[in-house]
Structure formats: C-alpha cells, structure tokens
C-alpha cells in the first residue's frame, strides 16, 4: 500500500507539519496488533528512499539507523523507540474494520480525535516524531537507531 504524501486537510493547520504528515500516514494505513506488516513495509521503503539503513529483525521489529551528523560521530548513539500497532477498540454498532479501514481523524475545538474509534495516538504520535527526526537533515545528532 502506498501512502498518499499530500497532507490531509485535517492536519493542515497543525505544527510541526513534518510530524503531522507522518501521523496522517499512520492514520491511513491500518495497523492492528499483529497486523502492522503493511505499515512496516511502507516505512522500510520510506527509510530506504532517504538512504537510511532499514531492516526487519526475526521478531518483526523495523530497525532504522541514521549515521551521526558530520563531526558528531564521537557521540554515543541514541535509541528512539515506539510501536507501530494501535489499540483496536470501537464504539458498539460501528462497522470499522481495523484490519482494512483507515482511521478518520477530525479536528474539533482544537482537539484532534477520531469518532467511534481510537485515534491511535498511542504510540502513533511517538512514531510520527521519530520519523520526523529521522528525515530532518538540519538536526545535529550522534548516531540514531529507531
């Protein structure tokens, strides 16, 4: 599944835009527990497209490595950790199928939420922050492993 990289209007006013772009991708690609393979593969391809080393280990963990900024190779590495799946709980009578339906976020009164399902912000926003950090070439850092 290829994620559309156009920012959903729900996220257009939220900052930093790079974080919300990634969170929008997480909302579009279903990711129930034990069913995050499509998202994992999308992110592996995304990382490879940035020239980052990305592997999936025997347990199914996606590991992405970014070298230190030039001149900062002497710093100890930093691990950025999150999980790709989300809690799949819905309101009664809601036909949402977490194995194939995207999450439909809404922005209401300054709050981002999903109606009748969880938003997936646990741990989606953490993953979105990690992805934004990995793609930001202006950050100065030691070696990163996510």
XYZ file of C-alpha atoms in Angstrom:
146
model
C 0.000 0.000 0.000
C 1.427 3.341 -0.999
C 0.568 6.204 1.296
C -0.522 9.463 -0.264
C 2.012 12.133 0.734
C -0.436 15.032 0.364
C -1.292 16.368 3.812
C -4.889 15.669 4.801
C -6.816 18.945 5.413
C -7.488 17.799 8.992
C -3.761 18.148 9.688
C -3.021 21.232 7.565
C -3.089 23.724 10.444
C -1.114 21.578 12.888
C 2.562 22.169 13.594
C 5.181 20.927 13.147
C 3.901 19.901 9.723
C 6.509 17.138 9.319
C 5.204 15.331 12.410
C 1.570 15.572 11.306
C 2.448 14.398 7.801
C 3.756 11.175 9.326
C 0.832 10.853 11.725
C -1.525 11.205 8.734
C 0.261 8.251 7.100
C -0.185 6.221 10.283
C -3.911 7.007 10.206
C -4.231 5.937 6.551
C -2.512 2.559 6.868
C -4.322 0.019 9.092
C -2.144 -1.240 11.952
C -3.913 -3.559 14.366
C -1.782 -5.696 16.718
C -0.053 -8.438 14.702
C -1.310 -6.675 11.549
C 1.192 -3.875 11.066
C 3.032 -5.514 8.136
C 1.772 -3.013 5.520
C 2.874 -0.062 7.627
C 6.201 -1.692 8.481
C 6.925 -2.291 4.787
C 5.864 1.243 3.864
C 8.247 2.657 6.486
C 11.072 0.340 5.418
C 10.705 1.643 1.856
C 10.436 5.235 3.134
C 13.679 4.846 5.094
C 15.471 3.257 2.133
C 14.317 6.173 -0.013
C 16.102 8.507 2.409
C 19.249 6.391 2.205
C 18.814 5.096 5.747
C 19.658 1.527 6.700
C 16.417 -0.299 7.487
C 15.979 -3.951 8.413
C 13.229 -6.108 9.863
C 14.527 -8.484 12.512
C 13.295 -12.009 13.216
C 10.669 -10.731 15.660
C 9.220 -8.339 13.070
C 10.751 -5.166 14.506
C 11.637 -2.484 11.979
C 15.037 -1.040 12.819
C 16.165 2.149 11.086
C 19.651 3.573 11.545
C 20.813 7.079 10.751
C 24.516 7.935 10.965
C 25.687 10.790 13.141
C 25.827 14.292 11.763
C 29.287 15.056 10.321
C 31.641 15.868 13.176
C 29.367 14.269 15.775
C 30.338 10.649 15.198
C 32.046 10.574 18.631
C 28.729 10.946 20.455
C 27.057 7.877 21.906
C 24.124 6.535 19.938
C 20.542 7.380 20.804
C 17.690 4.908 20.547
C 14.261 6.223 19.572
C 11.630 3.588 20.289
C 7.922 3.238 19.603
C 5.420 0.674 18.409
C 3.580 0.633 15.099
C 0.356 -1.101 16.121
C -2.592 0.543 17.844
C -5.387 -0.293 20.250
C -8.395 -1.554 18.302
C -11.438 -0.605 20.326
C -14.549 0.829 18.721
C -17.952 2.013 19.847
C -20.764 -0.520 19.605
C -22.528 -0.548 16.261
C -19.543 0.958 14.450
C -18.694 -1.080 11.323
C -14.992 -0.072 11.393
C -12.663 -2.950 10.428
C -9.236 -2.230 11.918
C -7.564 -4.695 9.535
C -8.502 -2.670 6.453
C -10.169 0.665 7.315
C -8.103 3.815 7.885
C -8.606 5.926 10.975
C -10.709 9.025 10.215
C -9.324 11.888 12.316
C -11.234 15.107 12.916
C -10.111 18.405 14.385
C -12.723 19.791 16.740
C -12.308 22.766 19.065
C -8.531 22.472 18.841
C -8.526 18.746 19.631
C -7.527 16.031 17.178
C -9.703 12.951 17.663
C -11.391 10.083 15.899
C -15.074 9.439 16.318
C -16.206 5.950 17.320
C -12.636 4.552 17.269
C -9.386 5.459 18.990
C -7.138 7.918 17.199
C -4.103 5.674 17.524
C -2.030 8.414 19.107
C -0.620 5.790 21.485
C 2.078 5.337 20.162
C 1.394 6.869 16.779
C 2.451 10.359 17.759
C 5.712 8.954 19.146
C 6.372 7.145 15.885
C 5.499 10.304 13.912
C 8.005 12.305 15.995
C 10.685 9.663 15.387
C 10.072 9.697 11.629
C 10.196 13.498 11.526
C 13.519 13.434 13.383
C 14.953 10.794 11.048
C 14.142 12.808 7.932
C 15.262 16.201 9.302
C 18.742 16.878 7.964
C 19.003 20.121 9.958
C 19.185 18.278 13.301
C 22.659 17.803 14.781
C 22.947 14.391 16.428
C 25.040 11.373 17.181
C 24.126 8.003 15.661
C 20.383 7.298 15.779
C 18.625 3.947 15.897
C 14.853 3.810 15.721
